[in-house]
Amino acid sequence: MKQEIRILGVDDAPFVPHTHEQVMIIGTIFRAGTWLDGVLRTHITVDGNDATHSLIEMVNKSRHQEQLGVMMLDGITFGGFNVINIQKVFQETGVPVIVIMRKYPDLSGIKMALKKFPDWEERWNHILEAGEIYKIDKIHNQEPIYMQTSGISQEDAQKIVVLSTTRSAIPEPIRAAHIIAAGVTTGESKGNA
């Protein structure tokens, strides 16, 4: 694996829940976890069903697309319950996907919350189709994190996660996307990245 693999880290900006407004999605392009090469932006609808399409379009229209070795998502949902179909993202971009989660998801709670949407079964299926949830034990003495993958083996994904986790418990491309999205939206970023 290349030590300077290009990683797209993606996170959503702060938003007002249950509004159906647009929320900004920020992508940061890193060489592993050490060098910021670029920033991408798109928008999705809070609690909508356009996150998969918007992410695919953002990646495929980017001049960086052919250089990307992997993309990392901060969770499988953005803007509330706008669920990403990671299999479709991989198929339509050719870029492997790693979903990063700080805690093991409460799947029964998520399923219950999704039932308020008329298309809840489709959203739920996207979560199930994302596959097995893998635990990554303490990187640099931090708390364990969890991941799901598409288009990449568990072993290679874990190596990339460890390589790109340089300053906190989560990979630097996601941490930077979180900070940028919060700062641009609210005027100043806060902790919890």
Tab-separated table of C-alpha atoms in Angstrom:
chain	number	residue	atom	x	y	z
A	1	MET	CA	0.000	0.000	0.000
A	2	LYS	CA	1.276	3.439	-0.894
A	3	GLN	CA	2.260	5.612	2.060
A	4	GLU	CA	0.778	8.620	0.252
A	5	ILE	CA	-2.529	7.047	-0.779
A	6	ARG	CA	-5.063	9.748	-1.707
A	7	ILE	CA	-7.985	9.620	0.724
A	8	LEU	CA	-11.227	11.557	0.426
A	9	GLY	CA	-12.664	12.177	3.908
A	10	VAL	CA	-16.329	13.231	3.948
A	11	ASP	CA	-18.498	14.744	6.686
A	12	ASP	CA	-21.612	16.868	6.898
A	13	ALA	CA	-21.847	20.368	8.329
A	14	PRO	CA	-23.962	21.239	11.367
A	15	PHE	CA	-27.662	21.466	10.481
A	16	VAL	CA	-31.085	21.962	12.031
A	17	PRO	CA	-32.776	18.550	12.312
A	18	HIS	CA	-36.176	17.786	10.743
A	19	THR	CA	-36.156	20.854	8.474
A	20	HIS	CA	-35.669	19.395	4.981
A	21	GLU	CA	-33.233	22.250	4.327
A	22	GLN	CA	-29.944	21.845	2.496
A	23	VAL	CA	-26.863	20.814	4.472
A	24	MET	CA	-23.305	21.209	3.227
A	25	ILE	CA	-21.130	18.134	2.721
A	26	ILE	CA	-17.352	18.689	2.776
A	27	GLY	CA	-14.740	16.352	1.375
A	28	THR	CA	-11.048	16.727	2.131
A	29	ILE	CA	-8.437	15.057	-0.032
A	30	PHE	CA	-5.382	13.928	1.899
A	31	ARG	CA	-2.202	12.055	1.139
A	32	ALA	CA	-2.631	9.439	3.861
A	33	GLY	CA	-3.170	11.447	7.041
A	34	THR	CA	-0.486	14.066	6.645
A	35	TRP	CA	-0.960	16.335	3.635
A	36	LEU	CA	-4.120	18.196	2.588
A	37	ASP	CA	-4.364	18.298	-1.232
A	38	GLY	CA	-7.865	19.645	-1.826
A	39	VAL	CA	-11.384	20.328	-0.627
A	40	LEU	CA	-14.678	19.364	-2.283
A	41	ARG	CA	-18.217	20.516	-1.495
A	42	THR	CA	-21.774	19.513	-2.263
A	43	HIS	CA	-25.185	19.820	-0.607
A	44	ILE	CA	-27.871	17.329	0.402
A	45	THR	CA	-31.337	17.559	1.942
A	46	VAL	CA	-31.756	17.060	5.683
A	47	ASP	CA	-33.473	13.669	6.147
A	48	GLY	CA	-33.722	13.362	2.355
A	49	ASN	CA	-32.662	10.585	0.032
A	50	ASP	CA	-30.161	12.412	-2.192
A	51	ALA	CA	-26.883	11.817	-0.312
A	52	THR	CA	-25.792	8.836	-2.432
A	53	HIS	CA	-26.350	10.699	-5.712
A	54	SER	CA	-24.724	13.912	-4.433
A	55	LEU	CA	-21.644	12.049	-3.178
A	56	ILE	CA	-21.253	10.160	-6.465
A	57	GLU	CA	-21.593	13.386	-8.454
A	58	MET	CA	-19.121	15.242	-6.190
A	59	VAL	CA	-16.502	12.505	-6.664
A	60	ASN	CA	-17.026	11.913	-10.379
A	61	LYS	CA	-16.891	15.620	-11.257
A	62	SER	CA	-13.710	16.199	-9.257
A	63	ARG	CA	-10.366	16.630	-11.000
A	64	HIS	CA	-8.974	14.437	-8.195
A	65	GLN	CA	-11.244	11.451	-8.964
A	66	GLU	CA	-8.674	9.313	-10.773
A	67	GLN	CA	-6.101	9.810	-8.003
A	68	LEU	CA	-8.383	8.707	-5.159
A	69	GLY	CA	-7.402	5.426	-3.549
A	70	VAL	CA	-10.288	5.336	-1.062
A	71	MET	CA	-13.002	7.509	0.455
A	72	MET	CA	-13.891	7.595	4.133
A	73	LEU	CA	-17.307	8.635	5.372
A	74	ASP	CA	-18.059	9.852	8.883
A	75	GLY	CA	-20.928	7.426	9.346
A	76	ILE	CA	-23.358	5.982	6.834
A	77	THR	CA	-25.907	8.794	7.238
A	78	PHE	CA	-25.512	12.500	6.577
A	79	GLY	CA	-27.934	15.317	7.342
A	80	GLY	CA	-29.905	13.242	9.822
A	81	PHE	CA	-31.162	10.082	8.125
A	82	ASN	CA	-30.017	10.686	4.537
A	83	VAL	CA	-28.521	7.190	4.186
A	84	ILE	CA	-25.579	6.504	1.854
A	85	ASN	CA	-25.699	3.386	-0.325
A	86	ILE	CA	-21.977	2.606	-0.131
A	87	GLN	CA	-22.220	-0.269	-2.603
A	88	LYS	CA	-23.643	2.080	-5.241
A	89	VAL	CA	-21.057	4.753	-4.435
A	90	PHE	CA	-18.260	2.251	-5.028
A	91	GLN	CA	-19.860	0.865	-8.196
A	92	GLU	CA	-20.446	4.287	-9.754
A	93	THR	CA	-17.178	5.979	-8.756
A	94	GLY	CA	-14.753	3.051	-8.713
A	95	VAL	CA	-13.425	4.399	-5.393
A	96	PRO	CA	-13.524	1.969	-2.419
A	97	VAL	CA	-15.526	3.196	0.577
A	98	ILE	CA	-14.748	2.965	4.292
A	99	VAL	CA	-17.453	4.086	6.720
A	100	ILE	CA	-16.010	5.191	10.072
A	101	MET	CA	-18.070	5.132	13.275
A	102	ARG	CA	-16.881	6.313	16.672
A	103	LYS	CA	-19.238	3.919	18.479
A	104	TYR	CA	-20.935	0.672	17.556
A	105	PRO	CA	-24.284	1.719	16.084
A	106	ASP	CA	-27.565	1.002	17.879
A	107	LEU	CA	-29.099	-0.789	14.905
A	108	SER	CA	-32.471	-1.445	16.543
A	109	GLY	CA	-32.749	2.250	17.491
A	110	ILE	CA	-31.791	3.305	13.977
A	111	LYS	CA	-34.383	0.968	12.473
A	112	MET	CA	-37.087	2.386	14.751
A	113	ALA	CA	-36.125	5.964	13.838
A	114	LEU	CA	-36.168	5.141	10.117
A	115	LYS	CA	-39.745	3.856	10.336
A	116	LYS	CA	-41.028	7.445	10.359
A	117	PHE	CA	-40.021	7.723	6.672
A	118	PRO	CA	-42.263	6.299	3.916
A	119	ASP	CA	-39.172	4.755	2.256
A	120	TRP	CA	-37.734	3.428	5.518
A	121	GLU	CA	-37.214	-0.085	4.148
A	122	GLU	CA	-34.966	1.189	1.340
A	123	ARG	CA	-32.935	3.264	3.819
A	124	TRP	CA	-32.677	0.290	6.183
A	125	ASN	CA	-31.558	-1.971	3.328
A	126	HIS	CA	-28.719	0.459	2.499
A	127	ILE	CA	-27.500	0.082	6.093
A	128	LEU	CA	-27.751	-3.717	5.978
A	129	GLU	CA	-26.108	-3.918	2.538
A	130	ALA	CA	-23.132	-1.964	3.881
A	131	GLY	CA	-22.077	-5.251	5.422
A	132	GLU	CA	-20.315	-6.368	8.527
A	133	ILE	CA	-19.227	-3.840	11.124
A	134	TYR	CA	-15.570	-4.315	12.085
A	135	LYS	CA	-13.931	-3.093	15.268
A	136	ILE	CA	-10.545	-1.389	15.024
A	137	ASP	CA	-8.842	-1.597	18.384
A	138	LYS	CA	-7.080	1.305	19.973
A	139	ILE	CA	-5.073	3.248	17.431
A	140	HIS	CA	-2.383	5.310	19.197
A	141	ASN	CA	-3.974	4.444	22.576
A	142	GLN	CA	-7.315	6.000	21.581
A	143	GLU	CA	-10.734	4.411	22.028
A	144	PRO	CA	-11.649	1.747	19.452
A	145	ILE	CA	-13.588	2.783	16.361
A	146	TYR	CA	-15.720	0.797	13.925
A	147	MET	CA	-15.919	0.542	10.153
A	148	GLN	CA	-17.871	-0.886	7.238
A	149	THR	CA	-16.387	-1.278	3.768
A	150	SER	CA	-17.209	-1.594	0.092
A	151	GLY	CA	-14.698	-2.435	-2.624
A	152	ILE	CA	-11.812	-3.049	-0.227
A	153	SER	CA	-10.807	-5.859	2.118
A	154	GLN	CA	-11.082	-5.493	5.875
A	155	GLU	CA	-7.306	-5.859	6.192
A	156	ASP	CA	-6.458	-3.154	3.647
A	157	ALA	CA	-9.126	-0.840	5.043
A	158	GLN	CA	-7.750	-1.230	8.555
A	159	LYS	CA	-4.199	-0.461	7.352
A	160	ILE	CA	-5.439	2.726	5.668
A	161	VAL	CA	-7.404	3.759	8.761
A	162	VAL	CA	-4.338	3.271	10.984
A	163	LEU	CA	-2.080	5.081	8.473
A	164	SER	CA	-4.407	8.095	8.283
A	165	THR	CA	-5.214	8.373	11.999
A	166	THR	CA	-2.471	10.783	12.991
A	167	ARG	CA	-3.908	13.286	15.476
A	168	SER	CA	-7.004	11.842	17.153
A	169	ALA	CA	-9.144	8.715	17.380
A	170	ILE	CA	-10.491	9.160	13.837
A	171	PRO	CA	-8.712	9.425	10.485
A	172	GLU	CA	-7.341	12.871	9.680
A	173	PRO	CA	-9.284	13.289	6.393
A	174	ILE	CA	-12.590	12.942	8.280
A	175	ARG	CA	-11.398	15.109	11.174
A	176	ALA	CA	-10.404	17.895	8.772
A	177	ALA	CA	-13.698	17.639	6.839
A	178	HIS	CA	-15.569	17.957	10.132
A	179	ILE	CA	-13.588	21.027	11.216
A	180	ILE	CA	-13.934	22.753	7.829
A	181	ALA	CA	-17.666	22.001	7.540
A	182	ALA	CA	-18.360	23.336	11.039
A	183	GLY	CA	-16.202	26.430	10.582
A	184	VAL	CA	-17.701	27.377	7.226
A	185	THR	CA	-21.277	26.836	8.433
A	186	THR	CA	-21.179	28.333	11.939
A	187	GLY	CA	-18.245	30.725	11.679
A	188	GLU	CA	-16.070	28.675	14.018
A	189	SER	CA	-15.361	24.982	14.479
A	190	LYS	CA	-15.800	23.321	17.852
A	191	GLY	CA	-14.466	20.110	19.375
A	192	ASN	CA	-15.639	16.531	18.869
A	193	ALA	CA	-13.854	16.094	15.551
